[in-house]
Amino acid sequence: MNDNTVLGGVRATEGQGFKAPDVIGIGINGVDAVNELSKAQPTGFYGSLLPSPDIHGYKTSEMLYNWVTKGVEPPKFTAVTDVVVDYPR
């Protein structure tokens, strides 16, 4: 899920009395995580993955193109490399 969705879940758990050490939220996008990870006190938001659109977007388009034009179905799982953005705990 994107960072904002995960942050909403983290806020909801805080509202129900959960403390930061009891929550683990990790989002995707990286950009929206910066403010949360810059807070003086850590929250349940542990980090975010920042995918590369140039790499992952190209690979996704290539797999879809090959599936549609050549009948080559993409694998059910494709591992990707991301930049991890996290809070130094």
mmCIF file with all atom_site columns, C-alpha atoms in Angstrom:
data_model
loop_
_atom_site.group_PDB
_atom_site.id
_atom_site.type_symbol
_atom_site.label_atom_id
_atom_site.label_alt_id
_atom_site.label_comp_id
_atom_site.label_asym_id
_atom_site.label_entity_id
_atom_site.label_seq_id
_atom_site.pdbx_PDB_ins_code
_atom_site.Cartn_x
_atom_site.Cartn_y
_atom_site.Cartn_z
_atom_site.occupancy
_atom_site.B_iso_or_equiv
_atom_site.pdbx_formal_charge
_atom_site.auth_seq_id
_atom_site.auth_comp_id
_atom_site.auth_asym_id
_atom_site.auth_atom_id
_atom_site.pdbx_PDB_model_num
ATOM 1  C CA . MET A 1 1  ? 0.000  0.000   0.000   1.00 0.00 ? 1  MET A CA 1
ATOM 2  C CA . ASN A 1 2  ? 1.115  3.547   -0.547  1.00 0.00 ? 2  ASN A CA 1
ATOM 3  C CA . ASP A 1 3  ? 2.522  5.563   2.334   1.00 0.00 ? 3  ASP A CA 1
ATOM 4  C CA . ASN A 1 4  ? -0.654 7.581   2.930   1.00 0.00 ? 4  ASN A CA 1
ATOM 5  C CA . THR A 1 5  ? -2.790 4.454   3.280   1.00 0.00 ? 5  THR A CA 1
ATOM 6  C CA . VAL A 1 6  ? -0.321 2.916   5.705   1.00 0.00 ? 6  VAL A CA 1
ATOM 7  C CA . LEU A 1 7  ? -0.097 6.185   7.662   1.00 0.00 ? 7  LEU A CA 1
ATOM 8  C CA . GLY A 1 8  ? -3.892 6.138   7.979   1.00 0.00 ? 8  GLY A CA 1
ATOM 9  C CA . GLY A 1 9  ? -3.667 2.663   9.483   1.00 0.00 ? 9  GLY A CA 1
ATOM 10 C CA . VAL A 1 10 ? -0.931 3.777   11.861  1.00 0.00 ? 10 VAL A CA 1
ATOM 11 C CA . ARG A 1 11 ? -3.045 6.762   12.999  1.00 0.00 ? 11 ARG A CA 1
ATOM 12 C CA . ALA A 1 12 ? -6.035 4.443   13.501  1.00 0.00 ? 12 ALA A CA 1
ATOM 13 C CA . THR A 1 13 ? -4.014 2.100   15.711  1.00 0.00 ? 13 THR A CA 1
ATOM 14 C CA . GLU A 1 14 ? -2.739 5.079   17.712  1.00 0.00 ? 14 GLU A CA 1
ATOM 15 C CA . GLY A 1 15 ? -6.343 6.189   18.168  1.00 0.00 ? 15 GLY A CA 1
ATOM 16 C CA . GLN A 1 16 ? -7.127 2.787   19.640  1.00 0.00 ? 16 GLN A CA 1
ATOM 17 C CA . GLY A 1 17 ? -4.288 3.031   22.147  1.00 0.00 ? 17 GLY A CA 1
ATOM 18 C CA . PHE A 1 18 ? -1.586 1.015   20.392  1.00 0.00 ? 18 PHE A CA 1
ATOM 19 C CA . LYS A 1 19 ? 1.945  2.240   21.072  1.00 0.00 ? 19 LYS A CA 1
ATOM 20 C CA . ALA A 1 20 ? 4.625  2.615   18.372  1.00 0.00 ? 20 ALA A CA 1
ATOM 21 C CA . PRO A 1 21 ? 6.560  -0.550  19.378  1.00 0.00 ? 21 PRO A CA 1
ATOM 22 C CA . ASP A 1 22 ? 3.371  -2.594  18.880  1.00 0.00 ? 22 ASP A CA 1
ATOM 23 C CA . VAL A 1 23 ? 2.721  -1.431  15.298  1.00 0.00 ? 23 VAL A CA 1
ATOM 24 C CA . ILE A 1 24 ? 4.719  -2.033  12.120  1.00 0.00 ? 24 ILE A CA 1
ATOM 25 C CA . GLY A 1 25 ? 3.658  -0.042  9.072   1.00 0.00 ? 25 GLY A CA 1
ATOM 26 C CA . ILE A 1 26 ? 5.698  -0.056  5.851   1.00 0.00 ? 26 ILE A CA 1
ATOM 27 C CA . GLY A 1 27 ? 4.506  1.805   2.763   1.00 0.00 ? 27 GLY A CA 1
ATOM 28 C CA . ILE A 1 28 ? 5.446  2.207   -0.863  1.00 0.00 ? 28 ILE A CA 1
ATOM 29 C CA . ASN A 1 29 ? 6.447  5.493   -2.474  1.00 0.00 ? 29 ASN A CA 1
ATOM 30 C CA . GLY A 1 30 ? 9.016  6.937   -0.103  1.00 0.00 ? 30 GLY A CA 1
ATOM 31 C CA . VAL A 1 31 ? 8.095  10.561  -0.721  1.00 0.00 ? 31 VAL A CA 1
ATOM 32 C CA . ASP A 1 32 ? 5.224  10.753  1.760   1.00 0.00 ? 32 ASP A CA 1
ATOM 33 C CA . ALA A 1 33 ? 7.267  8.924   4.393   1.00 0.00 ? 33 ALA A CA 1
ATOM 34 C CA . VAL A 1 34 ? 9.862  11.655  4.870   1.00 0.00 ? 34 VAL A CA 1
ATOM 35 C CA . ASN A 1 35 ? 7.828  13.817  7.281   1.00 0.00 ? 35 ASN A CA 1
ATOM 36 C CA . GLU A 1 36 ? 6.735  10.835  9.346   1.00 0.00 ? 36 GLU A CA 1
ATOM 37 C CA . LEU A 1 37 ? 10.257 9.471   9.614   1.00 0.00 ? 37 LEU A CA 1
ATOM 38 C CA . SER A 1 38 ? 11.590 12.921  10.550  1.00 0.00 ? 38 SER A CA 1
ATOM 39 C CA . LYS A 1 39 ? 9.544  13.083  13.759  1.00 0.00 ? 39 LYS A CA 1
ATOM 40 C CA . ALA A 1 40 ? 11.491 13.242  17.021  1.00 0.00 ? 40 ALA A CA 1
ATOM 41 C CA . GLN A 1 41 ? 9.511  10.319  18.451  1.00 0.00 ? 41 GLN A CA 1
ATOM 42 C CA . PRO A 1 42 ? 9.167  7.197   16.297  1.00 0.00 ? 42 PRO A CA 1
ATOM 43 C CA . THR A 1 43 ? 5.668  6.067   15.353  1.00 0.00 ? 43 THR A CA 1
ATOM 44 C CA . GLY A 1 44 ? 4.410  2.707   14.123  1.00 0.00 ? 44 GLY A CA 1
ATOM 45 C CA . PHE A 1 45 ? 5.436  3.725   10.619  1.00 0.00 ? 45 PHE A CA 1
ATOM 46 C CA . TYR A 1 46 ? 8.747  1.943   10.164  1.00 0.00 ? 46 TYR A CA 1
ATOM 47 C CA . GLY A 1 47 ? 9.651  2.792   6.600   1.00 0.00 ? 47 GLY A CA 1
ATOM 48 C CA . SER A 1 48 ? 8.846  2.866   2.934   1.00 0.00 ? 48 SER A CA 1
ATOM 49 C CA . LEU A 1 49 ? 10.081 1.384   -0.315  1.00 0.00 ? 49 LEU A CA 1
ATOM 50 C CA . LEU A 1 50 ? 10.938 3.737   -3.136  1.00 0.00 ? 50 LEU A CA 1
ATOM 51 C CA . PRO A 1 51 ? 10.609 1.866   -6.441  1.00 0.00 ? 51 PRO A CA 1
ATOM 52 C CA . SER A 1 52 ? 12.247 3.173   -9.596  1.00 0.00 ? 52 SER A CA 1
ATOM 53 C CA . PRO A 1 53 ? 9.649  3.989   -12.279 1.00 0.00 ? 53 PRO A CA 1
ATOM 54 C CA . ASP A 1 54 ? 12.370 3.946   -14.932 1.00 0.00 ? 54 ASP A CA 1
ATOM 55 C CA . ILE A 1 55 ? 13.290 0.366   -14.116 1.00 0.00 ? 55 ILE A CA 1
ATOM 56 C CA . HIS A 1 56 ? 10.088 -1.172  -12.756 1.00 0.00 ? 56 HIS A CA 1
ATOM 57 C CA . GLY A 1 57 ? 7.766  0.681   -15.126 1.00 0.00 ? 57 GLY A CA 1
ATOM 58 C CA . TYR A 1 58 ? 9.834  -0.366  -18.134 1.00 0.00 ? 58 TYR A CA 1
ATOM 59 C CA . LYS A 1 59 ? 10.007 -4.001  -17.009 1.00 0.00 ? 59 LYS A CA 1
ATOM 60 C CA . THR A 1 60 ? 6.256  -4.101  -16.346 1.00 0.00 ? 60 THR A CA 1
ATOM 61 C CA . SER A 1 61 ? 5.493  -2.625  -19.768 1.00 0.00 ? 61 SER A CA 1
ATOM 62 C CA . GLU A 1 62 ? 7.894  -5.048  -21.434 1.00 0.00 ? 62 GLU A CA 1
ATOM 63 C CA . MET A 1 63 ? 6.289  -8.074  -19.737 1.00 0.00 ? 63 MET A CA 1
ATOM 64 C CA . LEU A 1 64 ? 2.786  -6.881  -20.653 1.00 0.00 ? 64 LEU A CA 1
ATOM 65 C CA . TYR A 1 65 ? 3.830  -6.233  -24.261 1.00 0.00 ? 65 TYR A CA 1
ATOM 66 C CA . ASN A 1 66 ? 5.340  -9.715  -24.574 1.00 0.00 ? 66 ASN A CA 1
ATOM 67 C CA . TRP A 1 67 ? 2.213  -11.265 -23.070 1.00 0.00 ? 67 TRP A CA 1
ATOM 68 C CA . VAL A 1 68 ? -0.164 -9.460  -25.435 1.00 0.00 ? 68 VAL A CA 1
ATOM 69 C CA . THR A 1 69 ? 1.909  -9.714  -28.616 1.00 0.00 ? 69 THR A CA 1
ATOM 70 C CA . LYS A 1 70 ? 3.777  -13.003 -28.131 1.00 0.00 ? 70 LYS A CA 1
ATOM 71 C CA . GLY A 1 71 ? 1.636  -14.927 -25.659 1.00 0.00 ? 71 GLY A CA 1
ATOM 72 C CA . VAL A 1 72 ? 4.486  -15.021 -23.126 1.00 0.00 ? 72 VAL A CA 1
ATOM 73 C CA . GLU A 1 73 ? 2.727  -14.859 -19.765 1.00 0.00 ? 73 GLU A CA 1
ATOM 74 C CA . PRO A 1 74 ? 4.726  -12.984 -17.116 1.00 0.00 ? 74 PRO A CA 1
ATOM 75 C CA . PRO A 1 75 ? 5.846  -14.838 -13.998 1.00 0.00 ? 75 PRO A CA 1
ATOM 76 C CA . LYS A 1 76 ? 3.412  -14.860 -11.080 1.00 0.00 ? 76 LYS A CA 1
ATOM 77 C CA . PHE A 1 77 ? 6.095  -13.246 -8.914  1.00 0.00 ? 77 PHE A CA 1
ATOM 78 C CA . THR A 1 78 ? 8.833  -10.848 -9.948  1.00 0.00 ? 78 THR A CA 1
ATOM 79 C CA . ALA A 1 79 ? 11.343 -9.728  -7.330  1.00 0.00 ? 79 ALA A CA 1
ATOM 80 C CA . VAL A 1 80 ? 12.298 -6.071  -7.513  1.00 0.00 ? 80 VAL A CA 1
ATOM 81 C CA . THR A 1 81 ? 15.006 -3.984  -5.910  1.00 0.00 ? 81 THR A CA 1
ATOM 82 C CA . ASP A 1 82 ? 13.955 -0.858  -4.049  1.00 0.00 ? 82 ASP A CA 1
ATOM 83 C CA . VAL A 1 83 ? 15.485 1.892   -2.004  1.00 0.00 ? 83 VAL A CA 1
ATOM 84 C CA . VAL A 1 84 ? 14.462 1.461   1.628   1.00 0.00 ? 84 VAL A CA 1
ATOM 85 C CA . VAL A 1 85 ? 13.576 4.635   3.525   1.00 0.00 ? 85 VAL A CA 1
ATOM 86 C CA . ASP A 1 86 ? 13.434 4.046   7.263   1.00 0.00 ? 86 ASP A CA 1
ATOM 87 C CA . TYR A 1 87 ? 13.748 5.622   10.695  1.00 0.00 ? 87 TYR A CA 1
ATOM 88 C CA . PRO A 1 88 ? 17.003 4.966   12.543  1.00 0.00 ? 88 PRO A CA 1
ATOM 89 C CA . ARG A 1 89 ? 15.711 3.115   15.621  1.00 0.00 ? 89 ARG A CA 1
#
